[in-house]
Amino acid sequence: MAEDGTAADGTAEDSTAADSGEPASIDTVRLRRLLGAPELQWLVDRIAERIAAGMPVVEGTVALADPDPGQRRAAERLLGRAPGHGRSLTIRLRDVDAVLKESEMSPNGLRAAIHVLRGPITVRHEAEAASSRAWESAHEPLAGLTEHRPDLAPWLDRVRTSGLLKRQADGASAGSALAAQAARVLSVLPHPGIVRPVLAARTGGDAHALDDGRPLTALVLSAIRALAGLSATDTADAEGRRAAWAAVGVAPDDLSSRVLVLNVPPPPGEDGTLARLLTAAANAGEPLVLTLRMLDSWSDPPADDPPHRIGDLAGVTVSVCENPAVVAAAATELGPSCPPLICLEGTPSVAANRLLRQVATRCANVRYHGDFDWGGVRIAAGVFDLVDRTGSSAVPWRYDSVAYLRAVARGLGTPLSSSRARDTPWDPELRRHLQAHAVRVEEEQVIDVLLADLAHGADHGTNHGTDPAGLP
């Protein structure tokens, strides 16, 4: 028996025979000479397409417009008679089926004959149904994740409808493995602070699995966008992707992730290198850049366990700003007397988020100021949410409608870009005023007000009140 099922005498077993009884033999030599002739390839093609489409094989007719004489003669040899004399060549499939059975060329008829000539033909709707079932199973690791993380359920719905997993994996089996990897990564996000290669190695054994351009990265990053309220446009460039990862506590490495501080005290009892650096810098009133590597030397107080919080910053206001110019001016003007000040330098890094979480769990009063634009609003919302998740709360520092309208009245600001407007839940009117005036007020333009707040006392300027500089 040859590999194609053809015996030495030119016959083949019909695998489509009835389940009971022995398979019927097909005369492959005659079958290929008659039905398999090149002149009847069009006929075999049409029948194979009917099988693939799930249509009845021996019902109806097939027709060929303008056949050549060779095609007519081939049809006549197959049927044992002329199929007709019209301009087109029309063949009844039931006649072909009968000829094949009666001549014992293919005792089980036309479908079995096409199977020998073409090999197994997949019925499309059956294959599609099987594929659909396989891909639904491939999503199961993510479905299991959403049972414990309902915040990711809407994202999973979009993954299913958009076919994201299918686009990233070569087949349902690979898709299932990819989904399982993604579930392991997402199960530990947001993270207090970890670098991406370490996250990849711990959750999948491959330190490069979360590199840009990898399938796992595409899947996980789409979930991060959902968690952080970001769009695909927000992560279109490297800076946007870095910010998205940072929003869930993942840094590219522990040296480039940094935060700028002025006069932030170390936790009590800390006497390591970082504590000595902070103390020395505060005594001199000089800003200090902290890396995530440095902050890793501190253990985070448990945010969800108030009795075990350190509480050394209770009653102390820690001011948070967006731009380094504020820190530079505060160091120059106030030096060691400046209250604790943290600068995010734009979108918070993992290091910045780690430090914010640290001071919040030390019971500090956190307040935030940033640029009056949609980027600043997004950063503010992230700061308020992060601190809230520690069980504490942060408040705006001259970052509300009153402060914005005062700045606009002073003639400050430049045209606001048309980027996506964002809600301002700490002051719903702020969004309306930003849209109405369409003026962007950068933090540097109100440094005088912020410095006066810092000079007059840590809590000054947290509520509206009168500007310390005597401004309206």
CSV table of C-alpha atoms in Angstrom, one decimal:
chain,number,residue,atom,x,y,z
A,1,MET,CA,0.0,0.0,0.0
A,2,ALA,CA,1.4,3.4,-1.0
A,3,GLU,CA,1.3,6.4,1.3
A,4,ASP,CA,-1.7,7.8,-0.6
A,5,GLY,CA,-3.7,4.7,0.1
A,6,THR,CA,-3.2,3.2,-3.4
A,7,ALA,CA,-2.5,-0.5,-3.6
A,8,ALA,CA,-0.1,-2.1,-6.0
A,9,ASP,CA,-2.9,-3.0,-8.3
A,10,GLY,CA,-4.0,0.6,-8.6
A,11,THR,CA,-6.9,0.5,-6.2
A,12,ALA,CA,-7.4,2.6,-3.1
A,13,GLU,CA,-9.5,2.1,0.1
A,14,ASP,CA,-12.4,4.5,0.4
A,15,SER,CA,-12.2,6.1,3.8
A,16,THR,CA,-15.6,7.6,3.4
A,17,ALA,CA,-17.4,4.2,3.4
A,18,ALA,CA,-20.0,3.4,5.9
A,19,ASP,CA,-18.9,2.8,9.4
A,20,SER,CA,-20.0,-0.9,9.2
A,21,GLY,CA,-18.4,-3.3,6.8
A,22,GLU,CA,-15.1,-3.2,4.9
A,23,PRO,CA,-14.0,-0.1,3.1
A,24,ALA,CA,-14.7,-0.2,-0.6
A,25,SER,CA,-11.9,-0.2,-3.1
A,26,ILE,CA,-11.6,2.6,-5.7
A,27,ASP,CA,-10.1,2.0,-9.1
A,28,THR,CA,-7.7,5.0,-9.0
A,29,VAL,CA,-6.2,4.3,-12.4
A,30,ARG,CA,-9.5,4.6,-14.2
A,31,LEU,CA,-10.7,7.4,-11.9
A,32,ARG,CA,-7.6,9.6,-12.6
A,33,ARG,CA,-7.9,8.8,-16.3
A,34,LEU,CA,-11.6,9.8,-16.6
A,35,LEU,CA,-12.7,12.1,-13.8
A,36,GLY,CA,-9.1,13.2,-13.0
A,37,ALA,CA,-8.3,14.2,-16.6
A,38,PRO,CA,-6.9,17.7,-17.0
A,39,GLU,CA,-9.9,18.6,-19.2
A,40,LEU,CA,-12.3,18.0,-16.3
A,41,GLN,CA,-10.3,19.8,-13.7
A,42,TRP,CA,-13.0,22.5,-13.7
A,43,LEU,CA,-15.6,19.9,-12.8
A,44,VAL,CA,-13.4,18.5,-9.9
A,45,ASP,CA,-12.8,22.1,-8.7
A,46,ARG,CA,-16.6,22.8,-8.6
A,47,ILE,CA,-17.4,19.6,-6.7
A,48,ALA,CA,-14.6,20.2,-4.2
A,49,GLU,CA,-15.9,23.7,-3.6
A,50,ARG,CA,-19.4,22.3,-2.9
A,51,ILE,CA,-17.9,19.9,-0.3
A,52,ALA,CA,-15.9,22.8,1.3
A,53,ALA,CA,-19.1,24.9,1.4
A,54,GLY,CA,-21.0,22.1,3.1
A,55,MET,CA,-23.4,21.7,0.1
A,56,PRO,CA,-24.9,18.4,-1.1
A,57,VAL,CA,-22.5,16.8,-3.5
A,58,VAL,CA,-24.8,14.9,-5.9
A,59,GLU,CA,-27.7,17.4,-6.2
A,60,GLY,CA,-28.0,20.0,-8.9
A,61,THR,CA,-25.8,20.7,-11.9
A,62,VAL,CA,-22.6,22.4,-12.8
A,63,ALA,CA,-22.0,24.2,-16.1
A,64,LEU,CA,-19.0,25.5,-18.1
A,65,ALA,CA,-19.5,28.3,-20.5
A,66,ASP,CA,-17.8,28.0,-23.9
A,67,PRO,CA,-16.1,24.6,-23.3
A,68,ASP,CA,-13.4,23.6,-25.8
A,69,PRO,CA,-13.8,20.3,-27.8
A,70,GLY,CA,-11.4,18.5,-25.5
A,71,GLN,CA,-13.5,19.3,-22.5
A,72,ARG,CA,-16.6,18.0,-24.2
A,73,ARG,CA,-14.9,14.8,-25.2
A,74,ALA,CA,-13.6,14.2,-21.7
A,75,ALA,CA,-17.2,14.7,-20.3
A,76,GLU,CA,-18.5,12.2,-22.9
A,77,ARG,CA,-15.8,9.6,-21.9
A,78,LEU,CA,-16.8,9.9,-18.3
A,79,LEU,CA,-20.5,9.7,-18.7
A,80,GLY,CA,-20.5,7.3,-21.7
A,81,ARG,CA,-22.7,9.7,-23.7
A,82,ALA,CA,-22.7,13.2,-25.0
A,83,PRO,CA,-23.8,15.5,-22.2
A,84,GLY,CA,-25.6,17.9,-24.6
A,85,HIS,CA,-25.0,20.1,-27.6
A,86,GLY,CA,-25.8,23.5,-26.2
A,87,ARG,CA,-23.2,26.3,-26.2
A,88,SER,CA,-22.4,25.6,-22.5
A,89,LEU,CA,-21.5,22.3,-21.0
A,90,THR,CA,-23.9,21.2,-18.3
A,91,ILE,CA,-23.4,18.1,-16.2
A,92,ARG,CA,-25.8,16.7,-13.6
A,93,LEU,CA,-23.9,15.6,-10.6
A,94,ARG,CA,-26.3,12.8,-9.9
A,95,ASP,CA,-25.3,11.3,-13.3
A,96,VAL,CA,-21.6,11.4,-12.4
A,97,ASP,CA,-22.3,9.8,-9.0
A,98,ALA,CA,-24.2,7.0,-10.7
A,99,VAL,CA,-21.5,6.3,-13.3
A,100,LEU,CA,-18.9,6.1,-10.6
A,101,LYS,CA,-20.9,3.6,-8.6
A,102,GLU,CA,-22.2,1.4,-11.4
A,103,SER,CA,-18.7,1.2,-13.0
A,104,GLU,CA,-17.2,0.4,-9.6
A,105,MET,CA,-14.7,3.1,-10.2
A,106,SER,CA,-15.8,4.6,-6.9
A,107,PRO,CA,-18.3,2.3,-5.2
A,108,ASN,CA,-19.2,4.9,-2.7
A,109,GLY,CA,-19.8,7.6,-5.2
A,110,LEU,CA,-18.7,11.1,-6.0
A,111,ARG,CA,-17.6,12.4,-2.6
A,112,ALA,CA,-15.2,9.4,-2.2
A,113,ALA,CA,-13.8,9.9,-5.7
A,114,ILE,CA,-13.1,13.6,-5.0
A,115,HIS,CA,-11.4,12.6,-1.7
A,116,VAL,CA,-9.0,10.4,-3.7
A,117,LEU,CA,-8.3,13.0,-6.3
A,118,ARG,CA,-7.9,16.0,-3.9
A,119,GLY,CA,-7.3,14.5,-0.5
A,120,PRO,CA,-9.3,15.5,2.6
A,121,ILE,CA,-11.4,18.6,2.1
A,122,THR,CA,-12.2,20.7,5.1
A,123,VAL,CA,-15.8,21.8,5.4
A,124,ARG,CA,-15.4,25.5,6.1
A,125,HIS,CA,-18.2,26.1,8.6
A,126,GLU,CA,-17.1,23.1,10.6
A,127,ALA,CA,-13.5,24.3,10.6
A,128,GLU,CA,-14.6,27.8,11.6
A,129,ALA,CA,-16.7,26.4,14.4
A,130,ALA,CA,-13.8,24.3,15.7
A,131,SER,CA,-11.5,27.2,15.4
A,132,SER,CA,-13.9,29.4,17.3
A,133,ARG,CA,-14.1,26.8,20.1
A,134,ALA,CA,-10.3,26.6,20.2
A,135,TRP,CA,-9.8,30.3,20.4
A,136,GLU,CA,-12.5,30.6,23.1
A,137,SER,CA,-10.6,28.0,25.1
A,138,ALA,CA,-7.4,30.0,24.5
A,139,HIS,CA,-8.9,33.0,26.3
A,140,GLU,CA,-9.7,30.9,29.4
A,141,PRO,CA,-6.5,31.9,31.4
A,142,LEU,CA,-7.5,35.5,31.1
A,143,ALA,CA,-11.1,34.7,32.0
A,144,GLY,CA,-9.8,33.0,35.1
A,145,LEU,CA,-7.8,36.1,35.9
A,146,THR,CA,-10.9,38.3,35.7
A,147,GLU,CA,-12.7,36.2,38.3
A,148,HIS,CA,-10.2,37.7,40.8
A,149,ARG,CA,-9.7,41.0,38.9
A,150,PRO,CA,-13.1,42.2,37.8
A,151,ASP,CA,-11.5,45.5,36.8
A,152,LEU,CA,-10.0,43.7,33.8
A,153,ALA,CA,-13.3,42.2,32.6
A,154,PRO,CA,-14.2,45.0,30.2
A,155,TRP,CA,-10.6,44.8,28.8
A,156,LEU,CA,-11.1,41.0,28.2
A,157,ASP,CA,-14.3,41.7,26.3
A,158,ARG,CA,-12.4,44.0,24.0
A,159,VAL,CA,-9.6,41.4,23.5
A,160,ARG,CA,-12.2,38.9,22.4
A,161,THR,CA,-14.1,41.2,20.1
A,162,SER,CA,-11.0,42.7,18.5
A,163,GLY,CA,-9.1,39.5,18.0
A,164,LEU,CA,-6.0,40.8,19.8
A,165,LEU,CA,-4.9,37.5,21.1
A,166,LYS,CA,-5.4,35.8,17.7
A,167,ARG,CA,-3.3,38.5,16.0
A,168,GLN,CA,-0.4,37.9,18.5
A,169,ALA,CA,-0.3,34.1,18.4
A,170,ASP,CA,0.3,31.6,15.7
A,171,GLY,CA,-2.6,29.3,16.4
A,172,ALA,CA,-5.0,28.7,19.3
A,173,SER,CA,-2.5,26.5,21.2
A,174,ALA,CA,0.1,29.2,21.1
A,175,GLY,CA,-2.6,31.7,22.0
A,176,SER,CA,-3.5,29.8,25.1
A,177,ALA,CA,0.1,29.8,26.3
A,178,LEU,CA,0.4,33.5,25.6
A,179,ALA,CA,-2.8,34.2,27.5
A,180,ALA,CA,-1.5,32.2,30.5
A,181,GLN,CA,1.7,34.2,30.4
A,182,ALA,CA,-0.2,37.5,30.3
A,183,ALA,CA,-2.4,36.4,33.2
A,184,ARG,CA,0.6,35.7,35.3
A,185,VAL,CA,2.0,39.2,34.6
A,186,LEU,CA,-1.3,41.0,35.1
A,187,SER,CA,-1.9,39.1,38.4
A,188,VAL,CA,0.9,41.1,40.0
A,189,LEU,CA,0.0,44.5,38.5
A,190,PRO,CA,-0.1,47.2,39.8
A,191,HIS,CA,3.2,46.5,41.5
A,192,PRO,CA,4.8,48.6,44.3
A,193,GLY,CA,7.9,48.9,42.0
A,194,ILE,CA,9.7,46.4,39.8
A,195,VAL,CA,11.8,46.6,36.6
A,196,ARG,CA,10.5,45.1,33.4
A,197,PRO,CA,13.1,42.4,32.8
A,198,VAL,CA,12.7,41.1,36.4
A,199,LEU,CA,8.9,41.1,36.0
A,200,ALA,CA,9.3,39.1,32.8
A,201,ALA,CA,11.7,36.6,34.3
A,202,ARG,CA,9.6,36.0,37.4
A,203,THR,CA,6.4,35.5,35.6
A,204,GLY,CA,7.5,33.7,32.5
A,205,GLY,CA,11.2,32.7,32.8
A,206,ASP,CA,12.3,34.9,29.9
A,207,ALA,CA,13.8,38.3,30.9
A,208,HIS,CA,13.1,39.7,27.4
A,209,ALA,CA,9.5,38.5,27.1
A,210,LEU,CA,8.2,42.0,27.8
A,211,ASP,CA,10.6,43.8,25.5
A,212,ASP,CA,8.9,46.2,23.1
A,213,GLY,CA,7.6,44.5,20.0
A,214,ARG,CA,7.0,41.1,21.7
A,215,PRO,CA,3.5,39.5,21.5
A,216,LEU,CA,3.3,39.3,25.3
A,217,THR,CA,4.1,43.0,25.6
A,218,ALA,CA,1.3,43.9,23.1
A,219,LEU,CA,-1.3,41.9,25.2
A,220,VAL,CA,-0.1,43.2,28.6
A,221,LEU,CA,0.2,46.8,27.4
A,222,SER,CA,-3.4,46.8,26.2
A,223,ALA,CA,-4.5,45.7,29.7
A,224,ILE,CA,-2.3,48.4,31.3
A,225,ARG,CA,-4.0,51.0,29.1
A,226,ALA,CA,-7.3,49.8,30.3
A,227,LEU,CA,-6.2,49.9,34.0
A,228,ALA,CA,-4.7,53.4,33.6
A,229,GLY,CA,-7.4,54.9,31.4
A,230,LEU,CA,-5.1,55.4,28.5
A,231,SER,CA,-5.7,55.2,24.7
A,232,ALA,CA,-3.6,53.5,22.1
A,233,THR,CA,-2.5,57.0,21.0
A,234,ASP,CA,-1.1,57.6,24.5
A,235,THR,CA,1.3,54.7,24.1
A,236,ALA,CA,2.2,55.3,20.5
A,237,ASP,CA,5.8,56.5,21.3
A,238,ALA,CA,8.5,55.3,23.7
A,239,GLU,CA,7.8,58.0,26.3
A,240,GLY,CA,4.1,57.1,26.3
A,241,ARG,CA,4.8,53.5,26.8
A,242,ARG,CA,7.2,54.2,29.6
A,243,ALA,CA,4.6,56.3,31.3
A,244,ALA,CA,2.0,53.5,30.9
A,245,TRP,CA,4.3,50.9,32.5
A,246,ALA,CA,5.1,53.4,35.3
A,247,ALA,CA,1.4,53.8,36.0
A,248,VAL,CA,1.4,50.2,37.2
A,249,GLY,CA,4.7,50.2,39.0
A,250,VAL,CA,7.0,48.9,36.2
A,251,ALA,CA,10.2,50.7,35.3
A,252,PRO,CA,12.6,49.9,32.4
A,253,ASP,CA,15.4,49.6,34.9
A,254,ASP,CA,16.2,50.8,38.5
A,255,LEU,CA,18.6,53.6,37.6
A,256,SER,CA,16.8,55.6,34.9
A,257,SER,CA,13.6,55.7,37.0
A,258,ARG,CA,14.1,58.6,39.4
A,259,VAL,CA,12.4,61.3,41.4
A,260,LEU,CA,13.6,64.8,42.5
A,261,VAL,CA,13.2,65.9,46.1
A,262,LEU,CA,14.0,68.7,48.4
A,263,ASN,CA,14.2,68.3,52.2
A,264,VAL,CA,12.3,65.0,52.4
A,265,PRO,CA,13.3,63.3,55.6
A,266,PRO,CA,14.2,59.6,55.8
A,267,PRO,CA,12.0,57.3,57.9
A,268,PRO,CA,13.0,57.0,61.5
A,269,GLY,CA,15.5,54.4,62.3
A,270,GLU,CA,17.0,54.4,58.7
A,271,ASP,CA,20.7,55.0,58.8
A,272,GLY,CA,21.8,53.6,55.4
A,273,THR,CA,23.3,55.4,52.5
A,274,LEU,CA,20.0,56.9,51.3
A,275,ALA,CA,19.1,58.2,54.8
A,276,ARG,CA,22.5,59.9,55.1
A,277,LEU,CA,22.2,61.4,51.6
A,278,LEU,CA,18.8,62.8,52.4
A,279,THR,CA,19.9,64.2,55.7
A,280,ALA,CA,23.0,65.9,54.3
A,281,ALA,CA,21.1,67.4,51.3
A,282,ALA,CA,18.3,68.7,53.6
A,283,ASN,CA,20.9,70.3,56.0
A,284,ALA,CA,22.3,72.1,52.9
A,285,GLY,CA,18.9,72.8,51.4
A,286,GLU,CA,20.0,71.2,48.2
A,287,PRO,CA,17.8,69.1,45.8
A,288,LEU,CA,18.6,65.4,45.5
A,289,VAL,CA,17.8,62.9,42.7
A,290,LEU,CA,16.7,59.5,44.1
A,291,THR,CA,16.7,56.4,41.8
A,292,LEU,CA,14.4,53.4,42.2
A,293,ARG,CA,17.5,51.5,43.2
A,294,MET,CA,18.0,53.8,46.1
A,295,LEU,CA,14.4,53.5,47.2
A,296,ASP,CA,14.5,49.7,47.0
A,297,SER,CA,16.7,49.9,50.2
A,298,TRP,CA,13.5,51.0,52.1
A,299,SER,CA,10.7,48.6,52.8
A,300,ASP,CA,7.2,50.0,52.1
A,301,PRO,CA,5.1,50.3,55.2
A,302,PRO,CA,1.9,48.3,54.8
A,303,ALA,CA,-0.8,50.6,53.3
A,304,ASP,CA,-3.6,48.4,54.4
A,305,ASP,CA,-2.4,47.9,58.0
A,306,PRO,CA,-2.7,51.3,59.8
A,307,PRO,CA,-1.5,50.0,63.2
A,308,HIS,CA,1.9,49.2,61.6
A,309,ARG,CA,2.3,52.5,59.8
A,310,ILE,CA,5.3,54.6,60.9
A,311,GLY,CA,3.4,57.8,61.2
A,312,ASP,CA,6.5,60.0,61.6
A,313,LEU,CA,5.1,62.5,59.1
A,314,ALA,CA,1.7,62.9,60.7
A,315,GLY,CA,0.8,66.6,60.6
A,316,VAL,CA,3.6,67.3,58.0
A,317,THR,CA,2.6,68.6,54.6
A,318,VAL,CA,4.6,67.2,51.7
A,319,SER,CA,4.1,69.3,48.6
A,320,VAL,CA,4.2,67.7,45.2
A,321,CYS,CA,4.9,69.6,42.0
A,322,GLU,CA,5.3,68.7,38.3
A,323,ASN,CA,8.3,70.8,37.2
A,324,PRO,CA,11.9,70.9,38.3
A,325,ALA,CA,11.9,74.7,38.1
A,326,VAL,CA,9.8,74.9,41.2
A,327,VAL,CA,12.3,72.8,43.2
A,328,ALA,CA,15.3,74.8,41.9
A,329,ALA,CA,13.6,78.1,42.9
A,330,ALA,CA,12.6,76.7,46.3
A,331,ALA,CA,16.2,75.6,47.0
A,332,THR,CA,17.5,79.0,45.9
A,333,GLU,CA,15.0,81.1,47.9
A,334,LEU,CA,14.3,78.9,50.9
A,335,GLY,CA,17.1,76.4,51.2
A,336,PRO,CA,16.9,74.2,54.4
A,337,SER,CA,13.8,76.0,55.6
A,338,CYS,CA,11.6,74.8,52.7
A,339,PRO,CA,9.0,72.2,53.7
A,340,PRO,CA,9.4,68.8,52.1
A,341,LEU,CA,8.9,69.0,48.3
A,342,ILE,CA,8.7,66.2,45.7
A,343,CYS,CA,9.0,66.9,42.0
A,344,LEU,CA,7.5,64.4,39.5
A,345,GLU,CA,9.2,65.8,36.4
A,346,GLY,CA,6.1,65.2,34.3
A,347,THR,CA,4.4,61.8,34.3
A,348,PRO,CA,5.4,60.1,37.6
A,349,SER,CA,8.1,57.5,37.3
A,350,VAL,CA,8.0,54.2,39.3
A,351,ALA,CA,10.5,55.8,41.6
A,352,ALA,CA,8.2,58.8,42.1
A,353,ASN,CA,5.2,56.6,42.8
A,354,ARG,CA,7.2,54.5,45.2
A,355,LEU,CA,8.2,57.7,47.2
A,356,LEU,CA,4.7,59.1,47.1
A,357,ARG,CA,3.3,55.8,48.5
A,358,GLN,CA,6.1,55.8,51.1
A,359,VAL,CA,5.3,59.3,52.4
A,360,ALA,CA,1.6,58.7,52.3
A,361,THR,CA,1.9,55.6,54.4
A,362,ARG,CA,4.0,57.6,56.8
A,363,CYS,CA,0.8,59.7,57.3
A,364,ALA,CA,2.0,62.9,55.6
A,365,ASN,CA,-0.5,65.4,54.3
A,366,VAL,CA,0.1,65.3,50.6
A,367,ARG,CA,-0.9,68.1,48.3
A,368,TYR,CA,-0.3,68.5,44.5
A,369,HIS,CA,0.2,71.3,42.0
A,370,GLY,CA,0.9,71.0,38.3
A,371,ASP,CA,0.5,72.6,34.9
A,372,PHE,CA,-3.1,73.7,34.1
A,373,ASP,CA,-3.4,71.5,31.0
A,374,TRP,CA,-4.8,68.1,30.2
A,375,GLY,CA,-1.5,66.4,30.9
A,376,GLY,CA,-1.3,68.1,34.3
A,377,VAL,CA,-4.9,67.0,35.0
A,378,ARG,CA,-4.1,63.4,34.2
A,379,ILE,CA,-1.0,63.5,36.5
A,380,ALA,CA,-3.1,65.0,39.3
A,381,ALA,CA,-5.7,62.4,39.0
A,382,GLY,CA,-3.1,59.7,39.2
A,383,VAL,CA,-1.5,61.2,42.3
A,384,PHE,CA,-4.8,61.6,44.1
A,385,ASP,CA,-5.7,58.0,43.2
A,386,LEU,CA,-2.4,56.6,44.3
A,387,VAL,CA,-2.5,58.3,47.7
A,388,ASP,CA,-6.1,57.3,48.2
A,389,ARG,CA,-5.2,53.6,47.6
A,390,THR,CA,-2.8,53.9,50.6
A,391,GLY,CA,-5.7,54.7,52.9
A,392,SER,CA,-4.7,58.4,53.0
A,393,SER,CA,-5.8,61.3,50.9
A,394,ALA,CA,-4.1,64.0,48.8
A,395,VAL,CA,-5.5,67.5,48.2
A,396,PRO,CA,-5.0,70.1,45.4
A,397,TRP,CA,-2.4,72.8,46.1
A,398,ARG,CA,-3.7,75.8,44.3
A,399,TYR,CA,-4.8,73.4,41.6
A,400,ASP,CA,-8.5,74.2,41.3
A,401,SER,CA,-10.9,76.5,39.6
A,402,VAL,CA,-10.2,79.5,41.9
A,403,ALA,CA,-6.4,79.3,41.3
A,404,TYR,CA,-6.8,78.7,37.5
A,405,LEU,CA,-9.2,81.7,37.1
A,406,ARG,CA,-6.8,83.9,39.1
A,407,ALA,CA,-4.0,83.0,36.8
A,408,VAL,CA,-6.0,83.6,33.7
A,409,ALA,CA,-7.2,87.0,35.1
A,410,ARG,CA,-3.5,87.9,35.5
A,411,GLY,CA,-3.0,87.3,31.8
A,412,LEU,CA,-0.9,84.2,32.3
A,413,GLY,CA,-0.9,81.3,30.0
A,414,THR,CA,-0.7,80.2,26.4
A,415,PRO,CA,-3.3,78.5,24.1
A,416,LEU,CA,-4.4,75.1,25.4
A,417,SER,CA,-3.8,72.2,23.0
A,418,SER,CA,-6.7,70.3,21.7
A,419,SER,CA,-5.7,67.0,23.3
A,420,ARG,CA,-8.3,64.8,25.0
A,421,ALA,CA,-10.1,66.6,27.8
A,422,ARG,CA,-10.1,64.8,31.1
A,423,ASP,CA,-12.4,64.9,34.2
A,424,THR,CA,-11.3,66.8,37.3
A,425,PRO,CA,-13.2,64.9,40.1
A,426,TRP,CA,-11.5,67.0,42.9
A,427,ASP,CA,-13.1,70.1,41.3
A,428,PRO,CA,-15.5,69.3,38.5
A,429,GLU,CA,-15.7,73.0,37.5
A,430,LEU,CA,-12.0,73.0,36.6
A,431,ARG,CA,-12.6,71.0,33.5
A,432,ARG,CA,-15.3,73.3,32.4
A,433,HIS,CA,-13.1,76.4,32.9
A,434,LEU,CA,-10.2,74.8,31.1
A,435,GLN,CA,-12.4,74.1,28.1
A,436,ALA,CA,-14.1,77.5,28.2
A,437,HIS,CA,-10.9,79.6,28.4
A,438,ALA,CA,-8.7,77.2,26.4
A,439,VAL,CA,-5.6,78.7,28.2
A,440,ARG,CA,-2.7,76.6,29.5
A,441,VAL,CA,-1.0,77.9,32.6
A,442,GLU,CA,2.4,76.3,33.2
A,443,GLU,CA,3.6,75.8,36.7
A,444,GLU,CA,6.6,78.0,36.1
A,445,GLN,CA,4.3,81.0,35.5
A,446,VAL,CA,3.0,80.8,39.1
A,447,ILE,CA,6.2,80.0,40.9
A,448,ASP,CA,5.9,83.2,42.9
A,449,VAL,CA,2.6,82.1,44.4
A,450,LEU,CA,4.0,78.6,45.2
A,451,LEU,CA,7.2,79.9,46.8
A,452,ALA,CA,5.2,82.3,48.9
A,453,ASP,CA,3.1,79.4,50.1
A,454,LEU,CA,6.2,77.4,51.0
A,455,ALA,CA,7.7,80.4,52.8
A,456,HIS,CA,4.6,81.2,54.8
A,457,GLY,CA,4.2,77.6,56.1
A,458,ALA,CA,3.6,74.1,54.9
A,459,ASP,CA,-0.2,74.3,54.9
A,460,HIS,CA,-0.4,77.8,53.3
A,461,GLY,CA,-2.2,77.7,50.0
A,462,THR,CA,-3.8,74.3,50.4
A,463,ASN,CA,-7.2,76.0,50.6
A,464,HIS,CA,-8.2,78.9,48.4
A,465,GLY,CA,-7.8,81.9,50.6
A,466,THR,CA,-5.9,85.0,49.5
A,467,ASP,CA,-2.6,84.7,47.6
A,468,PRO,CA,0.3,85.3,49.9
A,469,ALA,CA,1.9,87.6,47.4
A,470,GLY,CA,-1.0,89.9,47.6
A,471,LEU,CA,-2.3,88.9,44.2
A,472,PRO,CA,-6.0,89.0,43.5
